[in-house]
Amino acid sequence: MEDPKIKWEPVNAVPLGDIEEAIGPLVSNRGGVSIMKNGTLLFIKKSDDNCKNACLALSEAGYLTDFRVKSIAGGNFLVALHGAIAVFVGAGELAEKIEEIKARMDELKFPGEDLIVPQGWTEEEFLAGLYGRGKMQRDIREQNFHVRMD
């Protein structure tokens, strides 16, 4: 049996340095974060092999479907899929991709999944969440570690 997966795994369009700059103040003296190249943020403990540790955490995240979206500084978003896993979606990235996200929403769903916008959410928040979840799926598959920030 094949693992259920989404069809579109968007490529991160935010320079990694911009993600580091936006996330740095949020994690300083708070346990740190491992950043994957497609924008996934892993709020896990520092280890002797941060890359291996991050990839292990990602391998366990493949079935996370529910998400919460939080606006952060600069109009950016954090898409939280678990207490220890989020995805960075940049304001410019979302603005640039929003029409494509709308057009490809079915490709951002898991097989058999019904998409329901939670009460009180804006369309932008919901689309950022779907897009971020898709970005995480690419990170799960590619497992490209970027940096550890403490």
Tab-separated table of C-alpha atoms in Angstrom:
chain	number	residue	atom	x	y	z
A	1	MET	CA	0.000	0.000	0.000
A	2	GLU	CA	1.306	3.417	-0.934
A	3	ASP	CA	1.434	6.202	1.648
A	4	PRO	CA	-1.272	8.820	1.138
A	5	LYS	CA	0.239	12.012	-0.191
A	6	ILE	CA	-0.656	15.281	-1.776
A	7	LYS	CA	0.071	15.882	-5.449
A	8	TRP	CA	1.637	19.361	-5.251
A	9	GLU	CA	4.610	19.963	-2.990
A	10	PRO	CA	5.386	23.660	-3.509
A	11	VAL	CA	8.992	24.840	-3.588
A	12	ASN	CA	9.975	27.435	-0.979
A	13	ALA	CA	10.170	30.886	-2.553
A	14	VAL	CA	11.575	32.697	0.493
A	15	PRO	CA	15.350	33.157	0.748
A	16	LEU	CA	16.576	31.064	3.656
A	17	GLY	CA	18.358	34.068	5.161
A	18	ASP	CA	15.008	35.881	5.324
A	19	ILE	CA	13.482	32.948	7.192
A	20	GLU	CA	16.394	32.948	9.642
A	21	GLU	CA	15.986	36.702	10.187
A	22	ALA	CA	12.231	36.434	10.788
A	23	ILE	CA	12.452	33.379	13.065
A	24	GLY	CA	15.558	34.359	15.042
A	25	PRO	CA	13.816	36.670	17.524
A	26	LEU	CA	11.113	34.043	18.140
A	27	VAL	CA	13.559	31.292	19.133
A	28	SER	CA	16.394	33.168	20.829
A	29	ASN	CA	16.824	31.744	24.347
A	30	ARG	CA	13.763	29.536	23.836
A	31	GLY	CA	15.240	26.192	22.824
A	32	GLY	CA	16.140	26.922	19.225
A	33	VAL	CA	14.966	25.589	15.891
A	34	SER	CA	16.193	23.449	13.018
A	35	ILE	CA	15.310	24.888	9.608
A	36	MET	CA	14.827	22.744	6.533
A	37	LYS	CA	15.469	24.139	3.041
A	38	ASN	CA	11.788	24.197	2.056
A	39	GLY	CA	10.793	26.269	5.086
A	40	THR	CA	9.861	23.643	7.665
A	41	LEU	CA	10.805	24.612	11.217
A	42	LEU	CA	11.476	21.935	13.806
A	43	PHE	CA	11.360	23.091	17.411
A	44	ILE	CA	13.368	20.154	18.730
A	45	LYS	CA	16.344	19.847	21.032
A	46	LYS	CA	19.846	20.483	19.788
A	47	SER	CA	21.799	17.252	19.290
A	48	ASP	CA	25.192	15.976	18.207
A	49	ASP	CA	23.738	15.448	14.712
A	50	ASN	CA	21.101	18.137	14.120
A	51	CYS	CA	20.550	17.054	10.512
A	52	LYS	CA	19.846	13.426	11.433
A	53	ASN	CA	17.625	14.499	14.325
A	54	ALA	CA	15.624	16.859	12.089
A	55	CYS	CA	15.163	14.212	9.388
A	56	LEU	CA	13.937	11.720	11.984
A	57	ALA	CA	11.401	14.227	13.302
A	58	LEU	CA	10.247	14.926	9.743
A	59	SER	CA	9.816	11.246	8.943
A	60	GLU	CA	7.264	11.077	11.745
A	61	ALA	CA	5.337	14.122	10.463
A	62	GLY	CA	4.060	12.716	7.169
A	63	TYR	CA	0.542	12.087	8.393
A	64	LEU	CA	-0.070	15.448	10.033
A	65	THR	CA	-3.042	17.017	8.313
A	66	ASP	CA	-4.489	19.548	10.757
A	67	PHE	CA	-2.847	22.943	11.016
A	68	ARG	CA	-3.133	26.291	12.730
A	69	VAL	CA	-1.960	29.534	11.150
A	70	LYS	CA	-0.370	32.388	13.049
A	71	SER	CA	0.494	35.767	11.551
A	72	ILE	CA	3.929	36.996	12.570
A	73	ALA	CA	5.953	40.157	11.908
A	74	GLY	CA	6.216	41.416	8.357
A	75	GLY	CA	2.918	39.861	7.261
A	76	ASN	CA	4.521	36.408	7.304
A	77	PHE	CA	2.847	33.242	8.567
A	78	LEU	CA	3.754	30.236	10.661
A	79	VAL	CA	1.738	27.157	9.791
A	80	ALA	CA	1.802	24.939	12.889
A	81	LEU	CA	1.155	21.260	12.292
A	82	HIS	CA	2.270	20.065	15.724
A	83	GLY	CA	3.714	21.650	18.840
A	84	ALA	CA	7.199	21.005	17.484
A	85	ILE	CA	6.639	21.508	13.731
A	86	ALA	CA	5.722	24.595	11.746
A	87	VAL	CA	6.313	25.915	8.250
A	88	PHE	CA	7.310	29.448	7.320
A	89	VAL	CA	5.194	31.058	4.592
A	90	GLY	CA	6.409	34.487	3.582
A	91	ALA	CA	4.035	37.368	2.898
A	92	GLY	CA	5.509	37.968	-0.561
A	93	GLU	CA	5.558	34.256	-1.307
A	94	LEU	CA	1.856	33.935	-0.492
A	95	ALA	CA	0.925	37.063	-2.450
A	96	GLU	CA	2.835	35.777	-5.470
A	97	LYS	CA	1.353	32.273	-5.294
A	98	ILE	CA	-2.191	32.908	-4.052
A	99	GLU	CA	-3.932	32.501	-7.423
A	100	GLU	CA	-1.964	29.323	-8.139
A	101	ILE	CA	-2.864	27.986	-4.679
A	102	LYS	CA	-6.559	28.622	-5.367
A	103	ALA	CA	-6.308	26.939	-8.764
A	104	ARG	CA	-4.444	23.920	-7.352
A	105	MET	CA	-6.290	23.435	-4.065
A	106	ASP	CA	-7.277	19.878	-5.012
A	107	GLU	CA	-3.572	19.086	-5.415
A	108	LEU	CA	-2.915	20.286	-1.852
A	109	LYS	CA	-5.400	17.815	-0.366
A	110	PHE	CA	-4.702	14.308	0.855
A	111	PRO	CA	-6.762	11.593	-0.890
A	112	GLY	CA	-10.326	11.656	0.446
A	113	GLU	CA	-9.753	14.817	2.477
A	114	ASP	CA	-12.542	17.392	2.704
A	115	LEU	CA	-11.296	20.947	3.053
A	116	ILE	CA	-13.255	22.972	5.570
A	117	VAL	CA	-12.265	26.527	6.417
A	118	PRO	CA	-12.387	26.852	10.219
A	119	GLN	CA	-14.801	29.418	11.562
A	120	GLY	CA	-13.179	32.818	12.017
A	121	TRP	CA	-10.309	32.172	9.582
A	122	THR	CA	-9.664	34.409	6.612
A	123	GLU	CA	-9.241	32.914	3.160
A	124	GLU	CA	-5.608	34.085	3.221
A	125	GLU	CA	-4.915	32.202	6.472
A	126	PHE	CA	-6.490	29.014	5.154
A	127	LEU	CA	-4.592	29.172	1.855
A	128	ALA	CA	-1.330	29.893	3.719
A	129	GLY	CA	-2.001	26.799	5.815
A	130	LEU	CA	-2.615	24.520	2.845
A	131	TYR	CA	0.414	25.893	1.042
A	132	GLY	CA	2.621	25.525	4.117
A	133	ARG	CA	1.502	21.955	4.653
A	134	GLY	CA	2.450	21.229	1.042
A	135	LYS	CA	5.873	22.781	1.584
A	136	MET	CA	6.380	20.500	4.586
A	137	GLN	CA	5.568	17.449	2.465
A	138	ARG	CA	8.434	18.378	0.120
A	139	ASP	CA	10.773	18.733	3.115
A	140	ILE	CA	9.687	15.297	4.348
A	141	ARG	CA	10.509	13.762	0.970
A	142	GLU	CA	13.752	15.655	0.260
A	143	GLN	CA	15.102	15.923	3.841
A	144	ASN	CA	17.401	18.860	3.032
A	145	PHE	CA	18.644	20.332	6.292
A	146	HIS	CA	19.571	24.017	6.233
A	147	VAL	CA	20.673	25.241	9.663
A	148	ARG	CA	20.248	24.964	13.404
A	149	MET	CA	19.559	28.230	15.269
A	150	ASP	CA	19.841	28.489	19.044
